[in-house]
PDB file of C-alpha atoms in Angstrom:
ATOM      1  CA  MET S   1      25.027  40.529 -11.437  1.00  0.00           C
ATOM      2  CA  PRO S   2      23.295  37.358 -12.768  1.00  0.00           C
ATOM      3  CA  ASN S   3      22.491  34.395 -10.420  1.00  0.00           C
ATOM      4  CA  SER S   4      24.599  31.330 -11.032  1.00  0.00           C
ATOM      5  CA  ILE S   5      22.729  28.123 -11.814  1.00  0.00           C
ATOM      6  CA  LYS S   6      24.094  24.878 -10.469  1.00  0.00           C
ATOM      7  CA  SER S   7      23.439  21.724 -12.397  1.00  0.00           C
ATOM      8  CA  LYS S   8      22.405  18.530 -10.582  1.00  0.00           C
ATOM      9  CA  PRO S   9      24.603  15.446 -10.820  1.00  0.00           C
ATOM     10  CA  SER S  10      23.724  13.138 -13.582  1.00  0.00           C
ATOM     11  CA  GLN S  11      23.352  10.114 -11.263  1.00  0.00           C
ATOM     12  CA  SER S  12      19.778   9.209 -10.458  1.00  0.00           C
ATOM     13  CA  PRO S  13      18.733  10.227  -6.987  1.00  0.00           C
ATOM     14  CA  ASP S  14      17.176   6.932  -6.248  1.00  0.00           C
ATOM     15  CA  ASN S  15      20.353   5.046  -7.341  1.00  0.00           C
ATOM     16  CA  SER S  16      18.428   3.126  -9.983  1.00  0.00           C
ATOM     17  CA  ILE S  17      21.533   2.894 -12.280  1.00  0.00           C
ATOM     18  CA  ARG S  18      22.564  -0.681 -12.420  1.00  0.00           C
ATOM     19  CA  ARG S  19      26.238  -1.609 -12.363  1.00  0.00           C
ATOM     20  CA  ARG S  20      27.263  -4.842 -14.159  1.00  0.00           C
ATOM     21  CA  ALA S  21      30.709  -6.279 -14.172  1.00  0.00           C
ATOM     22  CA  LYS S  22      32.582  -8.890 -16.331  1.00  0.00           C
ATOM     23  CA  ALA S  23      35.539 -10.814 -15.083  1.00  0.00           C
ATOM     24  CA  PHE S  24      38.343 -10.742 -17.554  1.00  0.00           C
ATOM     25  CA  GLN S  25      41.622 -11.782 -15.781  1.00  0.00           C
ATOM     26  CA  ARG S  26      42.484 -14.123 -12.959  1.00  0.00           C
ATOM     27  CA  ILE S  27      44.851 -12.655 -10.354  1.00  0.00           C
ATOM     28  CA  GLU S  28      46.956 -14.320  -7.678  1.00  0.00           C
ATOM     29  CA  ARG S  29      48.367 -12.428  -4.746  1.00  0.00           C
ATOM     30  CA  ASN S  30      49.859 -13.877  -1.637  1.00  0.00           C
ATOM     31  CA  GLY S  31      48.398 -17.329  -2.400  1.00  0.00           C
ATOM     32  CA  ARG S  32      44.823 -15.925  -2.901  1.00  0.00           C
ATOM     33  CA  VAL S  33      42.981 -16.046  -6.224  1.00  0.00           C
ATOM     34  CA  GLY S  34      40.858 -13.014  -7.361  1.00  0.00           C
ATOM     35  CA  TRP S  35      39.637 -11.558 -10.599  1.00  0.00           C
ATOM     36  CA  LEU S  36      39.872  -8.317 -12.407  1.00  0.00           C
ATOM     37  CA  TYR S  37      36.410  -7.000 -13.213  1.00  0.00           C
ATOM     38  CA  GLU S  38      35.441  -4.242 -15.663  1.00  0.00           C
ATOM     39  CA  TRP S  39      32.210  -2.501 -14.826  1.00  0.00           C
ATOM     40  CA  ASN S  40      29.784  -1.037 -17.278  1.00  0.00           C
ATOM     41  CA  THR S  41      30.795   2.362 -15.861  1.00  0.00           C
ATOM     42  CA  GLY S  42      34.378   1.841 -17.192  1.00  0.00           C
ATOM     43  CA  ALA S  43      35.845   1.263 -13.705  1.00  0.00           C
ATOM     44  CA  ILE S  44      38.107  -1.778 -13.111  1.00  0.00           C
ATOM     45  CA  ASP S  45      38.361  -3.514  -9.783  1.00  0.00           C
ATOM     46  CA  VAL S  46      40.210  -6.459  -8.285  1.00  0.00           C
ATOM     47  CA  ILE S  47      37.840  -8.579  -6.216  1.00  0.00           C
ATOM     48  CA  PHE S  48      38.914 -11.380  -3.900  1.00  0.00           C
ATOM     49  CA  ALA S  49      36.321 -13.658  -2.209  1.00  0.00           C
ATOM     50  CA  PRO S  50      36.546 -13.771   1.606  1.00  0.00           C
ATOM     51  CA  ASP S  51      38.660 -16.625   2.933  1.00  0.00           C
ATOM     52  CA  ASP S  52      35.571 -18.433   4.391  1.00  0.00           C
ATOM     53  CA  PHE S  53      33.526 -18.052   1.083  1.00  0.00           C
ATOM     54  CA  THR S  54      31.891 -21.288  -0.252  1.00  0.00           C
ATOM     55  CA  PHE S  55      29.408 -21.809  -3.059  1.00  0.00           C
ATOM     56  CA  ASP S  56      26.863 -24.605  -3.385  1.00  0.00           C
ATOM     57  CA  ARG S  57      25.220 -24.546  -6.787  1.00  0.00           C
ATOM     58  CA  SER S  58      22.234 -26.515  -5.600  1.00  0.00           C
ATOM     59  CA  LYS S  59      21.391 -23.721  -3.085  1.00  0.00           C
ATOM     60  CA  ALA S  60      21.950 -20.855  -5.607  1.00  0.00           C
ATOM     61  CA  ARG S  61      19.031 -18.459  -6.225  1.00  0.00           C
ATOM     62  CA  HIS S  62      18.385 -17.798  -9.909  1.00  0.00           C
ATOM     63  CA  LEU S  63      17.469 -14.229 -10.752  1.00  0.00           C
ATOM     64  CA  GLN S  64      14.921 -13.268 -13.202  1.00  0.00           C
ATOM     65  CA  VAL S  65      16.258 -11.111 -16.004  1.00  0.00           C
ATOM     66  CA  GLN S  66      14.152  -8.269 -17.207  1.00  0.00           C
ATOM     67  CA  SER S  67      14.742  -6.384 -20.405  1.00  0.00           C
ATOM     68  CA  THR S  68      15.570  -2.698 -19.905  1.00  0.00           C
ATOM     69  CA  ILE S  69      14.419  -1.838 -23.396  1.00  0.00           C
ATOM     70  CA  SER S  70      10.893  -0.641 -23.536  1.00  0.00           C
ATOM     71  CA  ASP S  71       8.670  -1.101 -26.653  1.00  0.00           C
TER      72      ASP S  71
END
């Protein structure tokens, strides 16, 4: 009887696959505002900020964007 060969999952073992999301619809539930996000994986989530969330643009950290395309 031949041995069965199991394939490894396609996800990288070091979790290096980046997920990105784009907000596309505003949602209101029970007086709270959230957004529907579509991820680059195809998943769609509703995300609500915590009640105590605040944002101060002057204290924001700007991330450096690196190209994922190699020459």
